[in-house]
Amino acid sequence: MTHVADIAIGAGAAVVGFAAVLAKPVLSSAAAIVNGGIAVASGRLGADAVLALAERGELVRARTERLAIELVGRVAPPLVDAVVTAMDLTQLVARHIDLDRLAALLDVDAVVARADLDAVVTRVDIAAILDRVDLDTIVDRLDLDAVVARVDLDAIAARIDIEAIVKRVDPDAVIARVDVDATLARLDLAAIARQVVDDIELPELLRQSTGAVSSEAVREIRDESMLADEAVARFVDRVLRRRRAAP
Amino acid sequence: MSVPEPQGVAGLVTRVLVAAVDATVVALGSMGLYFGLAGLRLFWSPLQFRWPQPSVLVSTCTLVLVAIGYLTVAWATTGRSYGATLLGVRVLARSRRRLGWMRALLRAVICVGVPVGLLWSAISPARRSWQDILVGSVVVYDRYRDGGEHAMTPDPLGGAAARALPPA
């Protein structure tokens, strides 16, 4: 179905074309237009003529749109720039826009979910930020006691899997990094040995141990001699056919 | 075999061991006396020093005197010579008191002069040697380190120590 608008535009274009073609004899053109208009108005215009007008109208509309786009592309930026320069947009926004209401409408979670935070973090120069931060001032202003008092250290400690941490530690590597010689050089081993000897009272210990050994040997000799006494007494009693008194 | 209670009168083996230890002590003491006298001689006249060469009689007498002195002092004071301390016996009077100096001296003389009398303790039913019979002493087992207090305390229950003694 042929668009009525295109037909109208085609008609307009024909008029404009007519005006543009000034070189053509005004009268003939005017007569033709008048005739065409009369024909259209009277319904006597042919179908071919209507199609031709529609095609022309479509062509002119497309050209006009292109021209409008080009015109807007050339005119709009400087125009908008000039307008924005002339106006205080910040004040304008503050005056006419309810930012709280606008923010309430925002689905922040969706925004965050769509954001590529890794890329953002990658683009951030954290070192530069840290250079600009005066940590001393921040720490001075912190009430660390209050912060620590609010921390449930027991709960934190309970959540730490110490066994897993210990399993990940390589004792050999740790020991390899220890400078044992330097550590020993800093120790006063003689003083430590003296203190240990004083604490455990080594001379007393040796005296007791040797005394225990010797007393054990003496007890053994005494027991054996007593048994031997008994054996000799029994032997003599047997030889003399003597009955021993009941113990 | 269980070890009998350490009380009662000491038998032959223990006494012989005590005597052997005491003989060693006396021998060492005599050697110490000899070297002491030699040291005194060296100190007194170093240029004319020569080792003392006592005769057999002097040596024997010295040994006997040292033994008698040593045993007398030991029995009269604590009732224990070194050998008796080592073997855990004590020499007391039959009344379970200290032997006294005179009886200690007499016992020491008899022990040194007639050591064979020690063997009678194996034959005697009460394990008494000739010295014990003559002096009225007794050799008891005593492993306490209380100066003889326990051994000199009469046994109220009439233990083996008391029963081992013949009636007075």
PDB file of C-alpha atoms in Angstrom, chain B:
ATOM      1  CA  MET B   1      64.875 -67.688  98.821  1.00  0.00           C
ATOM      2  CA  SER B   2      63.672 -64.757 100.876  1.00  0.00           C
ATOM      3  CA  VAL B   3      66.076 -62.651 102.838  1.00  0.00           C
ATOM      4  CA  PRO B   4      65.446 -62.885 106.583  1.00  0.00           C
ATOM      5  CA  GLU B   5      64.609 -59.810 108.559  1.00  0.00           C
ATOM      6  CA  PRO B   6      67.751 -57.776 109.294  1.00  0.00           C
ATOM      7  CA  GLN B   7      67.675 -58.366 112.977  1.00  0.00           C
ATOM      8  CA  GLY B   8      69.165 -60.956 115.256  1.00  0.00           C
ATOM      9  CA  VAL B   9      72.702 -62.086 115.785  1.00  0.00           C
ATOM     10  CA  ALA B  10      75.148 -62.073 112.954  1.00  0.00           C
ATOM     11  CA  GLY B  11      76.458 -65.413 111.725  1.00  0.00           C
ATOM     12  CA  LEU B  12      79.824 -66.707 110.680  1.00  0.00           C
ATOM     13  CA  VAL B  13      79.929 -65.423 107.114  1.00  0.00           C
ATOM     14  CA  THR B  14      79.061 -61.882 108.035  1.00  0.00           C
ATOM     15  CA  ARG B  15      81.603 -61.873 110.837  1.00  0.00           C
ATOM     16  CA  VAL B  16      84.333 -63.226 108.605  1.00  0.00           C
ATOM     17  CA  LEU B  17      83.565 -60.568 106.008  1.00  0.00           C
ATOM     18  CA  VAL B  18      83.643 -57.908 108.703  1.00  0.00           C
ATOM     19  CA  ALA B  19      86.953 -59.226 109.935  1.00  0.00           C
ATOM     20  CA  ALA B  20      88.385 -59.255 106.412  1.00  0.00           C
ATOM     21  CA  VAL B  21      87.362 -55.669 105.803  1.00  0.00           C
ATOM     22  CA  ASP B  22      88.722 -54.611 109.180  1.00  0.00           C
ATOM     23  CA  ALA B  23      91.992 -56.444 108.491  1.00  0.00           C
ATOM     24  CA  THR B  24      92.293 -54.523 105.253  1.00  0.00           C
ATOM     25  CA  VAL B  25      91.623 -51.302 107.092  1.00  0.00           C
ATOM     26  CA  VAL B  26      94.247 -52.152 109.679  1.00  0.00           C
ATOM     27  CA  ALA B  27      96.738 -53.027 106.958  1.00  0.00           C
ATOM     28  CA  LEU B  28      96.085 -49.765 105.156  1.00  0.00           C
ATOM     29  CA  GLY B  29      96.264 -47.860 108.427  1.00  0.00           C
ATOM     30  CA  SER B  30      99.601 -49.500 109.249  1.00  0.00           C
ATOM     31  CA  MET B  31     100.910 -48.572 105.813  1.00  0.00           C
ATOM     32  CA  GLY B  32      99.745 -45.051 106.368  1.00  0.00           C
ATOM     33  CA  LEU B  33     101.516 -45.027 109.694  1.00  0.00           C
ATOM     34  CA  TYR B  34     104.680 -46.320 108.044  1.00  0.00           C
ATOM     35  CA  PHE B  35     104.613 -43.680 105.318  1.00  0.00           C
ATOM     36  CA  GLY B  36     103.750 -41.035 107.852  1.00  0.00           C
ATOM     37  CA  LEU B  37     106.759 -41.923 109.956  1.00  0.00           C
ATOM     38  CA  ALA B  38     108.909 -42.017 106.845  1.00  0.00           C
ATOM     39  CA  GLY B  39     107.650 -38.553 105.893  1.00  0.00           C
ATOM     40  CA  LEU B  40     108.450 -37.265 109.340  1.00  0.00           C
ATOM     41  CA  ARG B  41     111.940 -38.708 109.071  1.00  0.00           C
ATOM     42  CA  LEU B  42     112.393 -37.114 105.671  1.00  0.00           C
ATOM     43  CA  PHE B  43     111.216 -33.812 107.029  1.00  0.00           C
ATOM     44  CA  TRP B  44     113.409 -34.057 110.092  1.00  0.00           C
ATOM     45  CA  SER B  45     116.641 -35.106 108.396  1.00  0.00           C
ATOM     46  CA  PRO B  46     116.262 -35.104 104.628  1.00  0.00           C
ATOM     47  CA  LEU B  47     119.980 -35.611 103.970  1.00  0.00           C
ATOM     48  CA  GLN B  48     120.183 -38.755 106.002  1.00  0.00           C
ATOM     49  CA  PHE B  49     116.838 -40.079 104.830  1.00  0.00           C
ATOM     50  CA  ARG B  50     116.339 -43.715 104.157  1.00  0.00           C
ATOM     51  CA  TRP B  51     113.240 -45.816 104.245  1.00  0.00           C
ATOM     52  CA  PRO B  52     112.479 -47.302 107.655  1.00  0.00           C
ATOM     53  CA  GLN B  53     113.140 -51.006 107.775  1.00  0.00           C
ATOM     54  CA  PRO B  54     111.412 -52.267 110.863  1.00  0.00           C
ATOM     55  CA  SER B  55     111.994 -55.828 112.006  1.00  0.00           C
ATOM     56  CA  VAL B  56     109.311 -58.480 111.762  1.00  0.00           C
ATOM     57  CA  LEU B  57     108.676 -58.213 115.457  1.00  0.00           C
ATOM     58  CA  VAL B  58     108.213 -54.502 115.283  1.00  0.00           C
ATOM     59  CA  SER B  59     106.035 -54.792 112.252  1.00  0.00           C
ATOM     60  CA  THR B  60     103.911 -57.469 113.854  1.00  0.00           C
ATOM     61  CA  CYS B  61     103.604 -55.558 117.087  1.00  0.00           C
ATOM     62  CA  THR B  62     102.676 -52.436 115.175  1.00  0.00           C
ATOM     63  CA  LEU B  63     100.006 -54.261 113.275  1.00  0.00           C
ATOM     64  CA  VAL B  64      98.625 -55.798 116.449  1.00  0.00           C
ATOM     65  CA  LEU B  65      98.616 -52.490 118.284  1.00  0.00           C
ATOM     66  CA  VAL B  66      96.960 -50.709 115.404  1.00  0.00           C
ATOM     67  CA  ALA B  67      94.318 -53.417 115.171  1.00  0.00           C
ATOM     68  CA  ILE B  68      93.644 -53.425 118.895  1.00  0.00           C
ATOM     69  CA  GLY B  69      93.479 -49.644 119.024  1.00  0.00           C
ATOM     70  CA  TYR B  70      91.260 -49.421 116.013  1.00  0.00           C
ATOM     71  CA  LEU B  71      88.798 -52.077 117.175  1.00  0.00           C
ATOM     72  CA  THR B  72      88.736 -50.786 120.746  1.00  0.00           C
ATOM     73  CA  VAL B  73      87.876 -47.275 119.713  1.00  0.00           C
ATOM     74  CA  ALA B  74      85.293 -48.499 117.198  1.00  0.00           C
ATOM     75  CA  TRP B  75      83.469 -50.850 119.566  1.00  0.00           C
ATOM     76  CA  ALA B  76      83.616 -48.574 122.583  1.00  0.00           C
ATOM     77  CA  THR B  77      82.306 -45.514 120.796  1.00  0.00           C
ATOM     78  CA  THR B  78      79.822 -46.636 118.138  1.00  0.00           C
ATOM     79  CA  GLY B  79      80.017 -50.399 118.330  1.00  0.00           C
ATOM     80  CA  ARG B  80      80.974 -50.378 114.691  1.00  0.00           C
ATOM     81  CA  SER B  81      84.243 -50.762 112.896  1.00  0.00           C
ATOM     82  CA  TYR B  82      84.383 -49.907 109.202  1.00  0.00           C
ATOM     83  CA  GLY B  83      83.717 -53.520 108.288  1.00  0.00           C
ATOM     84  CA  ALA B  84      80.774 -53.666 110.659  1.00  0.00           C
ATOM     85  CA  THR B  85      79.358 -50.474 109.131  1.00  0.00           C
ATOM     86  CA  LEU B  86      79.714 -51.914 105.646  1.00  0.00           C
ATOM     87  CA  LEU B  87      78.063 -55.226 106.536  1.00  0.00           C
ATOM     88  CA  GLY B  88      75.425 -53.631 108.747  1.00  0.00           C
ATOM     89  CA  VAL B  89      76.245 -55.141 112.118  1.00  0.00           C
ATOM     90  CA  ARG B  90      76.945 -53.666 115.517  1.00  0.00           C
ATOM     91  CA  VAL B  91      78.845 -54.978 118.548  1.00  0.00           C
ATOM     92  CA  LEU B  92      76.990 -54.417 121.798  1.00  0.00           C
ATOM     93  CA  ALA B  93      76.913 -55.799 125.298  1.00  0.00           C
ATOM     94  CA  ARG B  94      74.389 -58.539 125.929  1.00  0.00           C
ATOM     95  CA  SER B  95      72.337 -55.979 127.744  1.00  0.00           C
ATOM     96  CA  ARG B  96      72.156 -54.125 124.427  1.00  0.00           C
ATOM     97  CA  ARG B  97      74.230 -51.242 125.694  1.00  0.00           C
ATOM     98  CA  ARG B  98      77.578 -49.893 124.668  1.00  0.00           C
ATOM     99  CA  LEU B  99      80.362 -52.297 125.282  1.00  0.00           C
ATOM    100  CA  GLY B 100      82.489 -49.905 127.310  1.00  0.00           C
ATOM    101  CA  TRP B 101      86.178 -49.223 126.942  1.00  0.00           C
ATOM    102  CA  MET B 102      87.459 -52.059 129.055  1.00  0.00           C
ATOM    103  CA  ARG B 103      85.337 -54.740 127.481  1.00  0.00           C
ATOM    104  CA  ALA B 104      85.999 -53.281 124.072  1.00  0.00           C
ATOM    105  CA  LEU B 105      89.733 -53.456 124.724  1.00  0.00           C
ATOM    106  CA  LEU B 106      89.453 -56.990 126.047  1.00  0.00           C
ATOM    107  CA  ARG B 107      87.410 -58.107 123.081  1.00  0.00           C
ATOM    108  CA  ALA B 108      89.868 -56.482 120.678  1.00  0.00           C
ATOM    109  CA  VAL B 109      92.805 -58.239 122.306  1.00  0.00           C
ATOM    110  CA  ILE B 110      91.052 -61.592 122.130  1.00  0.00           C
ATOM    111  CA  CYS B 111      89.975 -61.037 118.534  1.00  0.00           C
ATOM    112  CA  VAL B 112      93.497 -60.151 117.449  1.00  0.00           C
ATOM    113  CA  GLY B 113      95.164 -62.818 119.588  1.00  0.00           C
ATOM    114  CA  VAL B 114      92.743 -65.681 118.954  1.00  0.00           C
ATOM    115  CA  PRO B 115      90.976 -64.917 115.726  1.00  0.00           C
ATOM    116  CA  VAL B 116      90.022 -68.554 115.331  1.00  0.00           C
ATOM    117  CA  GLY B 117      87.537 -68.040 118.132  1.00  0.00           C
ATOM    118  CA  LEU B 118      85.375 -66.363 115.544  1.00  0.00           C
ATOM    119  CA  LEU B 119      84.555 -69.765 114.073  1.00  0.00           C
ATOM    120  CA  TRP B 120      82.699 -70.762 117.206  1.00  0.00           C
ATOM    121  CA  SER B 121      79.869 -68.505 116.125  1.00  0.00           C
ATOM    122  CA  ALA B 122      79.003 -71.120 113.488  1.00  0.00           C
ATOM    123  CA  ILE B 123      78.748 -73.875 116.074  1.00  0.00           C
ATOM    124  CA  SER B 124      77.162 -71.913 118.891  1.00  0.00           C
ATOM    125  CA  PRO B 125      73.365 -72.103 118.804  1.00  0.00           C
ATOM    126  CA  ALA B 126      73.264 -68.448 119.815  1.00  0.00           C
ATOM    127  CA  ARG B 127      75.936 -67.549 117.211  1.00  0.00           C
ATOM    128  CA  ARG B 128      78.375 -66.431 119.851  1.00  0.00           C
ATOM    129  CA  SER B 129      82.097 -66.500 119.280  1.00  0.00           C
ATOM    130  CA  TRP B 130      84.628 -67.079 122.017  1.00  0.00           C
ATOM    131  CA  GLN B 131      85.094 -63.333 122.277  1.00  0.00           C
ATOM    132  CA  ASP B 132      81.411 -62.854 122.821  1.00  0.00           C
ATOM    133  CA  ILE B 133      81.280 -65.542 125.476  1.00  0.00           C
ATOM    134  CA  LEU B 134      84.314 -64.207 127.316  1.00  0.00           C
ATOM    135  CA  VAL B 135      83.416 -60.545 127.156  1.00  0.00           C
ATOM    136  CA  GLY B 136      79.626 -60.854 127.243  1.00  0.00           C
ATOM    137  CA  SER B 137      79.096 -59.159 123.903  1.00  0.00           C
ATOM    138  CA  VAL B 138      76.799 -59.769 121.004  1.00  0.00           C
ATOM    139  CA  VAL B 139      77.040 -58.914 117.310  1.00  0.00           C
ATOM    140  CA  VAL B 140      73.648 -57.951 115.936  1.00  0.00           C
ATOM    141  CA  TYR B 141      72.405 -56.971 112.532  1.00  0.00           C
ATOM    142  CA  ASP B 142      71.824 -53.241 112.498  1.00  0.00           C
ATOM    143  CA  ARG B 143      71.210 -51.409 109.266  1.00  0.00           C
ATOM    144  CA  TYR B 144      70.003 -48.211 110.871  1.00  0.00           C
ATOM    145  CA  ARG B 145      72.091 -45.076 110.859  1.00  0.00           C
ATOM    146  CA  ASP B 146      70.983 -43.910 114.259  1.00  0.00           C
ATOM    147  CA  GLY B 147      74.123 -44.482 116.279  1.00  0.00           C
ATOM    148  CA  GLY B 148      72.801 -47.817 117.553  1.00  0.00           C
ATOM    149  CA  GLU B 149      69.652 -46.349 119.106  1.00  0.00           C
ATOM    150  CA  HIS B 150      67.417 -48.868 117.377  1.00  0.00           C
ATOM    151  CA  ALA B 151      69.677 -51.803 118.095  1.00  0.00           C
ATOM    152  CA  MET B 152      69.991 -50.809 121.765  1.00  0.00           C
ATOM    153  CA  THR B 153      66.223 -50.520 122.201  1.00  0.00           C
ATOM    154  CA  PRO B 154      64.712 -53.697 123.700  1.00  0.00           C
ATOM    155  CA  ASP B 155      62.243 -55.333 121.385  1.00  0.00           C
ATOM    156  CA  PRO B 156      58.861 -55.094 123.157  1.00  0.00           C
ATOM    157  CA  LEU B 157      57.365 -57.763 120.947  1.00  0.00           C
ATOM    158  CA  GLY B 158      60.121 -60.231 121.644  1.00  0.00           C
ATOM    159  CA  GLY B 159      61.482 -60.359 118.135  1.00  0.00           C
ATOM    160  CA  ALA B 160      64.034 -62.604 116.619  1.00  0.00           C
ATOM    161  CA  ALA B 161      66.891 -60.513 117.981  1.00  0.00           C
ATOM    162  CA  ALA B 162      65.807 -61.079 121.539  1.00  0.00           C
ATOM    163  CA  ARG B 163      65.011 -64.762 121.037  1.00  0.00           C
ATOM    164  CA  ALA B 164      68.395 -65.375 119.501  1.00  0.00           C
ATOM    165  CA  LEU B 165      70.018 -64.470 122.795  1.00  0.00           C
ATOM    166  CA  PRO B 166      70.359 -67.260 125.361  1.00  0.00           C
ATOM    167  CA  PRO B 167      69.006 -66.601 128.810  1.00  0.00           C
ATOM    168  CA  ALA B 168      71.412 -64.720 130.991  1.00  0.00           C
TER     169      ALA B 168
END
